[in-house]
CSV table of C-alpha atoms in Angstrom, one decimal:
chain,number,residue,atom,x,y,z
A,281,UNK,CA,-1.7,5.5,-31.1
A,282,UNK,CA,-0.5,1.9,-31.9
A,283,UNK,CA,-1.5,-0.9,-34.1
A,284,UNK,CA,-1.9,-4.4,-32.8
A,285,UNK,CA,-0.1,-7.3,-34.4
A,286,UNK,CA,-2.0,-10.6,-34.9
A,287,UNK,CA,-1.9,-12.9,-31.9
A,288,UNK,CA,-0.9,-10.3,-29.4
A,289,UNK,CA,-3.0,-10.1,-26.2
A,290,UNK,CA,-4.1,-6.6,-25.1
A,291,UNK,CA,-4.4,-5.8,-21.3
A,292,UNK,CA,-6.5,-2.7,-20.7
A,293,UNK,CA,-7.0,-0.6,-17.6
A,294,UNK,CA,-9.7,2.1,-17.5
A,295,UNK,CA,-10.1,5.0,-15.0
A,296,UNK,CA,-13.6,6.6,-15.2
A,297,UNK,CA,-15.5,9.2,-13.4
A,298,UNK,CA,-18.3,11.6,-14.3
A,299,UNK,CA,-15.7,14.0,-15.6
A,300,UNK,CA,-13.1,12.0,-17.6
A,301,UNK,CA,-12.0,8.6,-18.7
A,302,UNK,CA,-8.4,7.4,-19.2
A,303,UNK,CA,-7.2,4.2,-20.9
A,304,UNK,CA,-3.9,2.4,-20.1
A,305,UNK,CA,-2.8,-0.7,-21.8
A,306,UNK,CA,0.0,-3.2,-22.3
A,307,UNK,CA,0.6,-6.0,-24.8
A,308,UNK,CA,1.4,-9.6,-23.9
A,309,UNK,CA,1.5,-9.1,-20.1
A,310,UNK,CA,4.5,-6.8,-20.3
A,311,UNK,CA,4.4,-4.9,-17.0
A,312,UNK,CA,7.4,-2.9,-18.0
A,313,UNK,CA,5.6,-1.4,-21.0
A,314,UNK,CA,2.3,-0.1,-19.6
A,315,UNK,CA,1.3,3.0,-21.7
A,316,UNK,CA,-1.6,5.5,-21.4
A,317,UNK,CA,-3.5,6.6,-24.5
A,318,UNK,CA,-3.0,10.3,-25.2
A,319,UNK,CA,-5.4,12.4,-27.1
A,320,UNK,CA,-2.4,14.5,-28.4
A,321,UNK,CA,0.6,13.0,-30.0
A,322,UNK,CA,3.8,13.7,-28.0
A,323,UNK,CA,1.9,15.1,-25.0
A,324,UNK,CA,0.4,13.7,-21.8
A,325,UNK,CA,-3.1,14.5,-22.7
A,326,UNK,CA,-4.8,11.5,-21.2
A,327,UNK,CA,-8.3,12.7,-20.3
A,328,UNK,CA,-11.3,11.8,-22.5
A,329,UNK,CA,-14.3,14.0,-21.4
A,330,UNK,CA,-17.1,11.7,-20.3
A,331,UNK,CA,-19.8,13.3,-22.5
A,332,UNK,CA,-22.0,12.2,-25.5
A,333,UNK,CA,-23.7,14.5,-28.0
A,334,UNK,CA,-26.6,13.7,-30.3
A,335,UNK,CA,-27.3,15.9,-33.3
A,336,UNK,CA,-31.0,16.9,-33.2
A,337,UNK,CA,-33.2,15.1,-35.6
A,338,UNK,CA,-30.6,12.7,-36.9
A,339,UNK,CA,-29.0,9.5,-35.5
A,340,UNK,CA,-25.5,10.9,-35.2
A,341,UNK,CA,-23.6,10.6,-31.9
A,342,UNK,CA,-20.3,12.1,-30.9
A,343,UNK,CA,-18.2,11.6,-27.7
A,344,UNK,CA,-15.5,13.3,-25.7
A,345,UNK,CA,-13.8,16.4,-27.1
A,346,UNK,CA,-15.6,16.2,-30.4
A,347,UNK,CA,-18.9,16.3,-28.5
A,348,UNK,CA,-17.9,19.4,-26.6
A,349,UNK,CA,-16.6,21.1,-29.7
A,350,UNK,CA,-19.8,20.5,-31.7
A,351,UNK,CA,-22.0,21.5,-28.8
A,352,UNK,CA,-20.1,24.8,-28.5
A,353,UNK,CA,-20.3,25.6,-32.2
A,354,UNK,CA,-23.6,24.0,-33.4
A,355,UNK,CA,-25.5,22.9,-30.3
A,356,UNK,CA,-27.1,19.5,-30.0
A,357,UNK,CA,-28.3,17.3,-27.1
A,358,UNK,CA,-25.4,16.9,-24.7
A,359,UNK,CA,-25.3,14.2,-22.1
A,360,UNK,CA,-23.0,14.6,-19.0
A,361,UNK,CA,-22.5,12.7,-15.8
A,362,UNK,CA,-22.9,9.4,-17.6
A,363,UNK,CA,-21.7,7.2,-14.7
A,364,UNK,CA,-24.1,8.8,-12.2
A,365,UNK,CA,-26.9,8.5,-14.7
A,366,UNK,CA,-26.2,4.7,-15.0
A,367,UNK,CA,-26.0,4.3,-11.2
A,368,UNK,CA,-29.4,6.1,-10.8
A,369,UNK,CA,-30.9,3.9,-13.5
A,370,UNK,CA,-33.7,6.3,-14.5
A,371,UNK,CA,-34.4,6.2,-18.3
A,372,UNK,CA,-33.3,9.3,-20.3
A,373,UNK,CA,-35.8,10.7,-22.7
A,374,UNK,CA,-34.2,11.8,-26.0
A,375,UNK,CA,-36.5,13.3,-28.6
A,376,UNK,CA,-39.5,11.4,-27.5
A,377,UNK,CA,-37.6,8.1,-27.0
A,378,UNK,CA,-36.6,6.6,-23.7
A,379,UNK,CA,-33.0,5.3,-23.5
A,380,UNK,CA,-31.5,3.3,-20.7
A,381,UNK,CA,-28.7,5.3,-19.1
A,382,UNK,CA,-26.4,2.2,-19.1
A,383,UNK,CA,-26.7,2.2,-22.9
A,384,UNK,CA,-25.4,5.7,-23.0
A,385,UNK,CA,-22.4,4.7,-20.8
A,386,UNK,CA,-21.8,1.7,-23.0
A,387,UNK,CA,-21.8,3.8,-26.1
A,388,UNK,CA,-19.3,6.2,-24.7
A,389,UNK,CA,-17.0,3.5,-23.5
A,390,UNK,CA,-17.2,1.7,-26.8
A,391,UNK,CA,-16.3,4.8,-28.8
A,392,UNK,CA,-13.5,5.6,-26.3
A,393,UNK,CA,-12.0,2.1,-26.4
A,394,UNK,CA,-12.2,2.3,-30.2
A,395,UNK,CA,-9.5,5.0,-30.0
A,396,UNK,CA,-6.9,2.3,-29.2
A,397,UNK,CA,-6.7,1.0,-32.7
A,398,UNK,CA,-8.6,0.6,-35.9
A,399,UNK,CA,-7.6,-3.1,-36.0
A,400,UNK,CA,-10.6,-4.5,-34.2
A,401,UNK,CA,-9.2,-4.1,-30.7
A,402,UNK,CA,-12.1,-5.8,-29.1
A,403,UNK,CA,-10.9,-9.1,-30.6
A,404,UNK,CA,-7.5,-8.6,-29.0
A,405,UNK,CA,-8.6,-7.5,-25.5
A,406,UNK,CA,-7.6,-10.4,-23.3
A,407,UNK,CA,-8.6,-8.8,-20.0
A,408,UNK,CA,-9.9,-5.5,-18.8
A,409,UNK,CA,-10.2,-3.7,-15.4
A,410,UNK,CA,-12.3,-0.6,-14.7
A,411,UNK,CA,-11.4,1.5,-11.7
A,412,UNK,CA,-13.5,4.3,-10.2
A,413,UNK,CA,-14.1,5.9,-6.8
A,414,UNK,CA,-16.2,4.0,-4.3
A,415,UNK,CA,-17.3,1.2,-6.6
A,416,UNK,CA,-19.4,-0.4,-3.8
A,417,UNK,CA,-21.8,2.6,-4.0
A,418,UNK,CA,-23.7,1.2,-7.0
A,419,UNK,CA,-20.9,2.0,-9.5
A,420,UNK,CA,-19.6,-1.5,-9.7
A,421,UNK,CA,-23.0,-2.9,-10.8
A,422,UNK,CA,-23.5,0.0,-13.3
A,423,UNK,CA,-20.1,-0.4,-14.8
A,424,UNK,CA,-20.4,-4.2,-15.0
A,425,UNK,CA,-23.6,-3.8,-17.0
A,426,UNK,CA,-22.0,-1.2,-19.3
A,427,UNK,CA,-19.0,-3.4,-20.0
A,428,UNK,CA,-21.3,-6.4,-20.8
A,429,UNK,CA,-22.8,-4.2,-23.4
A,430,UNK,CA,-19.4,-3.9,-25.1
A,431,UNK,CA,-19.7,-7.6,-26.0
A,432,UNK,CA,-16.0,-8.2,-25.6
A,433,UNK,CA,-14.7,-11.6,-26.4
A,434,UNK,CA,-13.4,-12.2,-22.9
A,435,UNK,CA,-14.8,-12.9,-19.5
A,436,UNK,CA,-11.8,-11.5,-17.7
A,437,UNK,CA,-13.5,-8.3,-16.6
A,438,UNK,CA,-12.8,-6.7,-13.2
A,439,UNK,CA,-14.0,-3.7,-11.3
A,440,UNK,CA,-11.9,-2.1,-8.6
A,441,UNK,CA,-11.7,1.0,-6.5
A,442,UNK,CA,-9.1,3.8,-6.6
A,443,UNK,CA,-7.5,2.4,-3.4
A,444,UNK,CA,-6.8,-0.9,-4.9
A,445,UNK,CA,-5.5,0.7,-8.1
A,446,UNK,CA,-3.1,2.7,-6.0
A,447,UNK,CA,-2.0,-0.5,-4.3
A,448,UNK,CA,-1.6,-2.4,-7.6
A,449,UNK,CA,0.4,0.5,-9.0
A,450,UNK,CA,2.8,0.4,-6.0
A,451,UNK,CA,3.2,-3.4,-6.3
A,452,UNK,CA,4.9,-2.9,-9.6
A,453,UNK,CA,7.3,-0.2,-8.4
A,454,UNK,CA,10.7,-0.9,-6.8
A,455,UNK,CA,10.2,-2.1,-3.2
A,456,UNK,CA,12.5,0.5,-1.8
A,457,UNK,CA,10.3,3.2,-3.2
A,458,UNK,CA,7.5,2.3,-0.8
A,459,UNK,CA,9.3,0.4,1.9
A,460,UNK,CA,8.3,3.1,4.4
A,461,UNK,CA,4.9,3.6,3.0
A,462,UNK,CA,3.5,5.9,0.3
A,463,UNK,CA,1.3,9.0,0.2
A,464,UNK,CA,-1.0,9.9,-2.6
A,465,UNK,CA,-2.5,13.4,-2.8
A,466,UNK,CA,-5.3,14.1,-5.3
A,467,UNK,CA,-7.2,17.3,-6.1
A,468,UNK,CA,-10.9,16.6,-6.9
A,469,UNK,CA,-13.9,18.9,-6.7
A,470,UNK,CA,-12.7,21.5,-4.2
A,471,UNK,CA,-10.9,19.0,-2.0
A,472,UNK,CA,-7.5,17.4,-1.6
A,473,UNK,CA,-8.0,13.7,-1.0
A,474,UNK,CA,-5.1,11.8,0.6
A,475,UNK,CA,-4.4,8.1,0.6
A,476,UNK,CA,-1.7,6.8,3.1
A,477,UNK,CA,-0.4,3.4,2.2
A,478,UNK,CA,1.0,1.5,5.2
A,479,UNK,CA,2.5,-2.0,5.6
A,480,UNK,CA,2.2,-4.3,8.5
A,481,UNK,CA,5.3,-6.5,8.2
A,482,UNK,CA,4.6,-8.4,11.4
A,483,UNK,CA,2.1,-10.7,9.5
A,484,UNK,CA,2.6,-13.3,6.8
A,485,UNK,CA,1.7,-12.3,4.2
A,486,UNK,CA,2.3,-8.6,5.0
A,487,UNK,CA,-1.0,-6.7,5.3
A,488,UNK,CA,-1.3,-3.4,3.4
A,489,UNK,CA,-3.8,-0.8,4.5
A,490,UNK,CA,-4.8,2.5,3.0
A,491,UNK,CA,-6.2,5.3,5.1
A,492,UNK,CA,-8.1,8.1,3.4
A,493,UNK,CA,-8.7,11.7,4.4
A,494,UNK,CA,-10.3,14.7,2.7
A,495,UNK,CA,-9.5,18.4,3.1
A,496,UNK,CA,-11.3,21.4,1.7
A,497,UNK,CA,-9.0,23.2,-0.7
A,498,UNK,CA,-9.9,26.1,-2.9
A,499,UNK,CA,-8.0,26.4,-6.2
A,500,UNK,CA,-7.6,29.9,-7.5
A,501,UNK,CA,-8.8,30.4,-11.1
A,502,UNK,CA,-7.6,33.6,-12.7
A,503,UNK,CA,-10.4,35.8,-14.1
A,504,UNK,CA,-10.3,38.5,-16.7
A,505,UNK,CA,-7.3,37.1,-18.5
A,506,UNK,CA,-5.0,37.6,-15.4
A,507,UNK,CA,-2.2,35.0,-15.1
A,508,UNK,CA,-2.0,35.0,-11.4
A,509,UNK,CA,-2.6,36.9,-8.1
A,510,UNK,CA,0.4,36.4,-5.9
A,511,UNK,CA,-1.6,36.6,-2.7
A,512,UNK,CA,-4.0,33.8,-3.8
A,513,UNK,CA,-1.1,31.6,-4.9
A,514,UNK,CA,0.7,32.1,-1.6
A,515,UNK,CA,-2.6,31.2,0.2
A,516,UNK,CA,-2.8,28.0,-1.8
A,517,UNK,CA,0.8,27.1,-1.0
A,518,UNK,CA,0.3,27.8,2.7
A,519,UNK,CA,-2.9,25.7,3.0
A,520,UNK,CA,-1.5,22.8,1.0
A,521,UNK,CA,1.7,22.9,3.2
A,522,UNK,CA,-0.6,22.5,6.2
A,523,UNK,CA,-2.2,19.4,4.6
A,524,UNK,CA,1.2,18.0,3.8
A,525,UNK,CA,2.4,18.5,7.4
A,526,UNK,CA,-0.7,16.9,8.9
A,527,UNK,CA,0.0,13.7,6.8
A,528,UNK,CA,3.8,13.6,7.0
A,529,UNK,CA,4.5,15.0,10.5
A,530,UNK,CA,4.4,11.6,12.2
A,531,UNK,CA,5.4,9.5,9.2
A,532,UNK,CA,8.4,9.5,6.9
A,533,UNK,CA,6.9,8.3,3.6
A,534,UNK,CA,9.3,7.0,1.0
A,535,UNK,CA,7.3,8.5,-1.9
A,536,UNK,CA,4.6,11.1,-2.6
A,537,UNK,CA,2.3,11.1,-5.6
A,538,UNK,CA,0.5,14.3,-6.6
A,539,UNK,CA,-2.5,13.7,-8.9
A,540,UNK,CA,-4.3,16.4,-10.8
A,541,UNK,CA,-3.5,19.3,-13.1
A,542,UNK,CA,-3.9,21.7,-10.2
A,543,UNK,CA,-0.6,20.5,-8.9
A,544,UNK,CA,1.3,21.9,-11.9
A,545,UNK,CA,2.6,25.4,-12.1
A,546,UNK,CA,4.8,27.5,-9.8
A,547,UNK,CA,2.6,28.0,-6.7
A,548,UNK,CA,3.8,25.0,-4.6
A,549,UNK,CA,7.1,26.6,-3.4
A,550,UNK,CA,7.1,25.9,0.3
A,551,UNK,CA,4.9,22.8,0.2
A,552,UNK,CA,7.0,21.1,-2.6
A,553,UNK,CA,10.2,22.0,-0.7
A,554,UNK,CA,8.8,20.3,2.4
A,555,UNK,CA,7.6,17.2,0.5
A,556,UNK,CA,11.0,16.7,-1.1
A,557,UNK,CA,12.9,16.4,2.2
A,558,UNK,CA,13.9,12.7,2.2
A,559,UNK,CA,11.1,11.7,-0.1
A,560,UNK,CA,10.7,11.2,-3.8
A,561,UNK,CA,7.8,13.2,-5.3
A,562,UNK,CA,6.0,12.4,-8.6
A,563,UNK,CA,3.3,14.5,-10.4
A,564,UNK,CA,0.9,13.1,-13.0
A,565,UNK,CA,-2.7,12.1,-13.7
A,566,UNK,CA,-2.7,8.5,-14.9
A,567,UNK,CA,-1.8,6.5,-11.8
A,568,UNK,CA,-5.2,5.0,-11.4
A,569,UNK,CA,-5.6,3.7,-15.0
A,570,UNK,CA,-2.1,2.3,-14.9
A,571,UNK,CA,-2.9,0.7,-11.5
A,572,UNK,CA,-6.0,-0.9,-13.0
A,573,UNK,CA,-3.8,-2.3,-15.8
A,574,UNK,CA,-1.3,-3.6,-13.2
A,575,UNK,CA,-4.3,-5.1,-11.3
A,576,UNK,CA,-5.2,-7.2,-14.3
A,577,UNK,CA,-1.7,-8.5,-14.6
A,578,UNK,CA,-1.7,-9.3,-10.9
A,579,UNK,CA,-4.9,-11.3,-11.1
A,580,UNK,CA,-3.7,-13.2,-14.2
A,581,UNK,CA,-0.3,-14.0,-12.8
A,582,UNK,CA,0.7,-12.7,-9.4
A,583,UNK,CA,4.2,-11.3,-9.1
A,584,UNK,CA,6.6,-11.8,-6.3
A,585,UNK,CA,5.3,-8.8,-4.3
A,586,UNK,CA,1.7,-9.9,-4.7
A,587,UNK,CA,2.6,-13.3,-3.2
A,588,UNK,CA,4.0,-11.8,-0.1
A,589,UNK,CA,1.5,-8.9,0.4
A,590,UNK,CA,-2.3,-8.8,0.8
A,591,UNK,CA,-4.3,-5.6,0.5
A,592,UNK,CA,-7.0,-5.0,3.1
A,593,UNK,CA,-8.8,-1.9,1.8
A,594,UNK,CA,-12.3,-0.8,2.7
A,595,UNK,CA,-13.8,-2.7,-0.3
A,596,UNK,CA,-12.1,-5.9,0.8
A,597,UNK,CA,-13.7,-8.9,2.6
A,598,UNK,CA,-11.6,-9.1,5.7
A,599,UNK,CA,-12.5,-12.6,6.9
A,600,UNK,CA,-12.3,-16.1,5.5
A,601,UNK,CA,-15.7,-17.9,5.4
A,602,UNK,CA,-15.7,-21.7,5.7
A,603,UNK,CA,-18.0,-24.7,6.4
A,604,UNK,CA,-17.3,-28.2,7.6
A,605,UNK,CA,-18.3,-30.7,4.9
A,606,UNK,CA,-17.6,-34.3,4.2
A,607,UNK,CA,-15.9,-35.0,0.9
A,608,UNK,CA,-15.2,-38.7,-0.1
A,609,UNK,CA,-15.8,-39.7,3.5
A,610,UNK,CA,-13.3,-37.1,4.9
A,611,UNK,CA,-14.3,-34.0,6.9
A,612,UNK,CA,-12.8,-30.8,5.4
A,613,UNK,CA,-13.1,-27.1,5.9
A,614,UNK,CA,-14.7,-26.0,2.7
A,615,UNK,CA,-13.6,-22.6,1.5
A,616,UNK,CA,-16.6,-20.4,0.6
A,617,UNK,CA,-15.3,-16.8,0.5
A,618,UNK,CA,-11.7,-15.8,0.9
A,619,UNK,CA,-10.4,-12.6,2.6
A,620,UNK,CA,-8.9,-10.1,0.2
A,621,UNK,CA,-11.6,-10.2,-2.5
A,622,UNK,CA,-13.8,-7.2,-3.2
A,623,UNK,CA,-17.0,-7.5,-1.1
A,624,UNK,CA,-19.2,-6.5,-4.1
A,625,UNK,CA,-17.7,-9.4,-6.1
A,626,UNK,CA,-18.0,-11.9,-3.2
A,627,UNK,CA,-20.6,-14.4,-4.3
A,628,UNK,CA,-20.8,-18.2,-4.3
A,629,UNK,CA,-23.5,-20.9,-4.6
A,630,UNK,CA,-23.3,-24.7,-4.4
A,631,UNK,CA,-25.3,-27.7,-3.3
A,632,UNK,CA,-24.4,-30.0,-0.4
A,633,UNK,CA,-26.0,-32.8,1.6
A,634,UNK,CA,-26.9,-32.7,5.3
A,635,UNK,CA,-27.1,-36.1,7.0
A,636,UNK,CA,-29.4,-35.2,10.0
A,637,UNK,CA,-30.3,-32.4,12.3
A,638,UNK,CA,-31.4,-28.9,11.4
A,639,UNK,CA,-28.4,-26.7,12.0
A,640,UNK,CA,-25.4,-25.5,10.2
A,641,UNK,CA,-22.2,-23.9,11.4
A,642,UNK,CA,-20.4,-21.1,9.4
A,643,UNK,CA,-16.7,-20.6,10.4
A,644,UNK,CA,-15.6,-16.9,10.3
A,645,UNK,CA,-11.9,-16.2,10.6
A,646,UNK,CA,-11.0,-12.5,10.7
A,647,UNK,CA,-7.7,-11.2,9.4
A,648,UNK,CA,-8.0,-7.8,11.1
A,649,UNK,CA,-8.0,-8.7,14.8
A,650,UNK,CA,-11.7,-9.7,15.3
A,651,UNK,CA,-10.6,-13.3,16.0
A,652,UNK,CA,-12.4,-16.5,15.0
A,653,UNK,CA,-16.1,-17.3,15.6
A,654,UNK,CA,-18.8,-19.8,14.6
A,655,UNK,CA,-22.2,-18.6,13.4
A,656,UNK,CA,-25.0,-21.2,13.7
A,657,UNK,CA,-28.0,-21.3,11.4
A,658,UNK,CA,-31.1,-23.1,12.5
A,659,UNK,CA,-33.2,-24.6,9.7
A,660,UNK,CA,-36.6,-24.5,11.3
A,661,UNK,CA,-39.2,-27.1,10.0
A,662,UNK,CA,-36.6,-28.9,7.9
A,663,UNK,CA,-37.9,-32.4,7.5
A,664,UNK,CA,-36.1,-35.1,9.4
A,665,UNK,CA,-33.4,-37.2,7.7
A,666,UNK,CA,-30.9,-36.5,4.9
A,667,UNK,CA,-31.5,-33.6,2.6
A,668,UNK,CA,-29.9,-31.7,-0.3
A,669,UNK,CA,-29.6,-28.0,0.3
A,670,UNK,CA,-28.7,-25.3,-2.2
A,671,UNK,CA,-26.6,-22.5,-0.5
A,672,UNK,CA,-26.0,-19.0,-1.7
A,673,UNK,CA,-23.5,-16.6,-0.1
A,674,UNK,CA,-23.1,-12.9,-0.9
A,675,UNK,CA,-22.1,-9.7,0.8
A,676,UNK,CA,-24.5,-6.7,1.3
A,677,UNK,CA,-21.8,-4.5,2.8
A,678,UNK,CA,-18.1,-5.1,3.6
A,679,UNK,CA,-19.1,-6.4,7.0
A,680,UNK,CA,-22.5,-8.1,6.3
A,681,UNK,CA,-22.8,-11.6,5.0
A,682,UNK,CA,-26.1,-12.9,3.6
A,683,UNK,CA,-26.7,-16.7,3.5
A,684,UNK,CA,-29.6,-18.3,1.7
A,685,UNK,CA,-30.4,-22.0,2.0
A,686,UNK,CA,-33.1,-23.8,0.0
A,687,UNK,CA,-34.4,-27.3,0.7
A,688,UNK,CA,-34.0,-29.3,-2.5
A,689,UNK,CA,-35.3,-32.6,-1.0
A,690,UNK,CA,-33.6,-35.9,-1.7
A,691,UNK,CA,-34.6,-37.2,-5.1
A,692,UNK,CA,-37.2,-40.0,-5.1
A,693,UNK,CA,-36.7,-40.4,-1.3
A,694,UNK,CA,-38.2,-37.0,-0.3
A,695,UNK,CA,-39.8,-34.3,-2.4
A,696,UNK,CA,-38.3,-30.8,-2.2
A,697,UNK,CA,-40.2,-28.3,-0.1
A,698,UNK,CA,-38.2,-25.4,-1.6
A,699,UNK,CA,-38.4,-23.6,1.6
A,700,UNK,CA,-35.8,-20.8,1.9
A,701,UNK,CA,-33.9,-19.8,5.1
A,702,UNK,CA,-32.1,-16.5,5.0
A,703,UNK,CA,-29.6,-15.2,7.6
A,704,UNK,CA,-27.6,-11.9,7.7
A,705,UNK,CA,-24.6,-11.9,9.9
A,706,UNK,CA,-21.6,-9.8,10.7
A,707,UNK,CA,-18.2,-10.9,9.5
């Protein structure tokens, strides 16, 4: 635990899933001092179980380990899978009262963030990023609503995926550590998930890609008090070695990260020996929450590596979206959406004037080899002459752009029809 000193700015990164939440933080933009909150003093006990418990008949709520402990000893109403509940959006009935699932997630996050300090940390949080797996699958919206419920005194709130957190983490490591790429291997729910980070140095800025794969992997759990069964541990080592070989056979990664408690112990004899040949290997569990914290720092003040590299993950918009407009008598390419932002955050609206005609051209410039093209929108039945249009741009998927245009008329010269034209196009 730590205590905040007046005037210091707290940067927070949160990793959340249905199973656990972790909190990393730094004070006053110090990228060299990012720490992860531990539930046990002197130990790397970072995971806060994502559960809430309500005592029956009274308005008493508990979270995390306390909730599990009370439930095991006394019972109570236990709520699990809080993130999935918030994504589904179906109200939860608790002792005859309906509760919005986002409110449950907000309560859990508020109690967990409260562990940082008793000195009103919400008044010190300068910026916060929440990272999760596949945020574009409804999780980004659910988490945004939950964070709004925290009523933090900042609008510097960001949502990002695990891929981006991995990239942000690597940005703040020595360049030689990932000059040849980096490999992350994570155990989760009966699978080993791999993320291969590759750099294309033939572009300016250098483009960073992350490719993901998933492999079935059964972890042996001793039963009946047995410490181990050699045959099962040998089987795990053999199967994990095959996964390592498939990812490293054609690539010489500089570094490998192993995430998950399942990678502790003595079973990885052959596979660990293989991974350590010409590579540095790290084991831990808090890479994503630290990566979220680094991501906040990068958004606030990009470092040298961030200025020379751009991340093009699956959640990123991979094209620049522009329009030709006149500003102070000069024709310009007006930037609407920029490549490299998360597609689920890509949104912009503005008003502009059209002089004549009934068509608009949207300029789409791809950064991933699709080239440049022009998408033309026909505004059928738009009254002749000048008009003011309200434009709204958003993304429905990483590859689909939605454009909405509304006729706002031209003041006293022509009344607005408020007709709306909507176009969906590939980018």
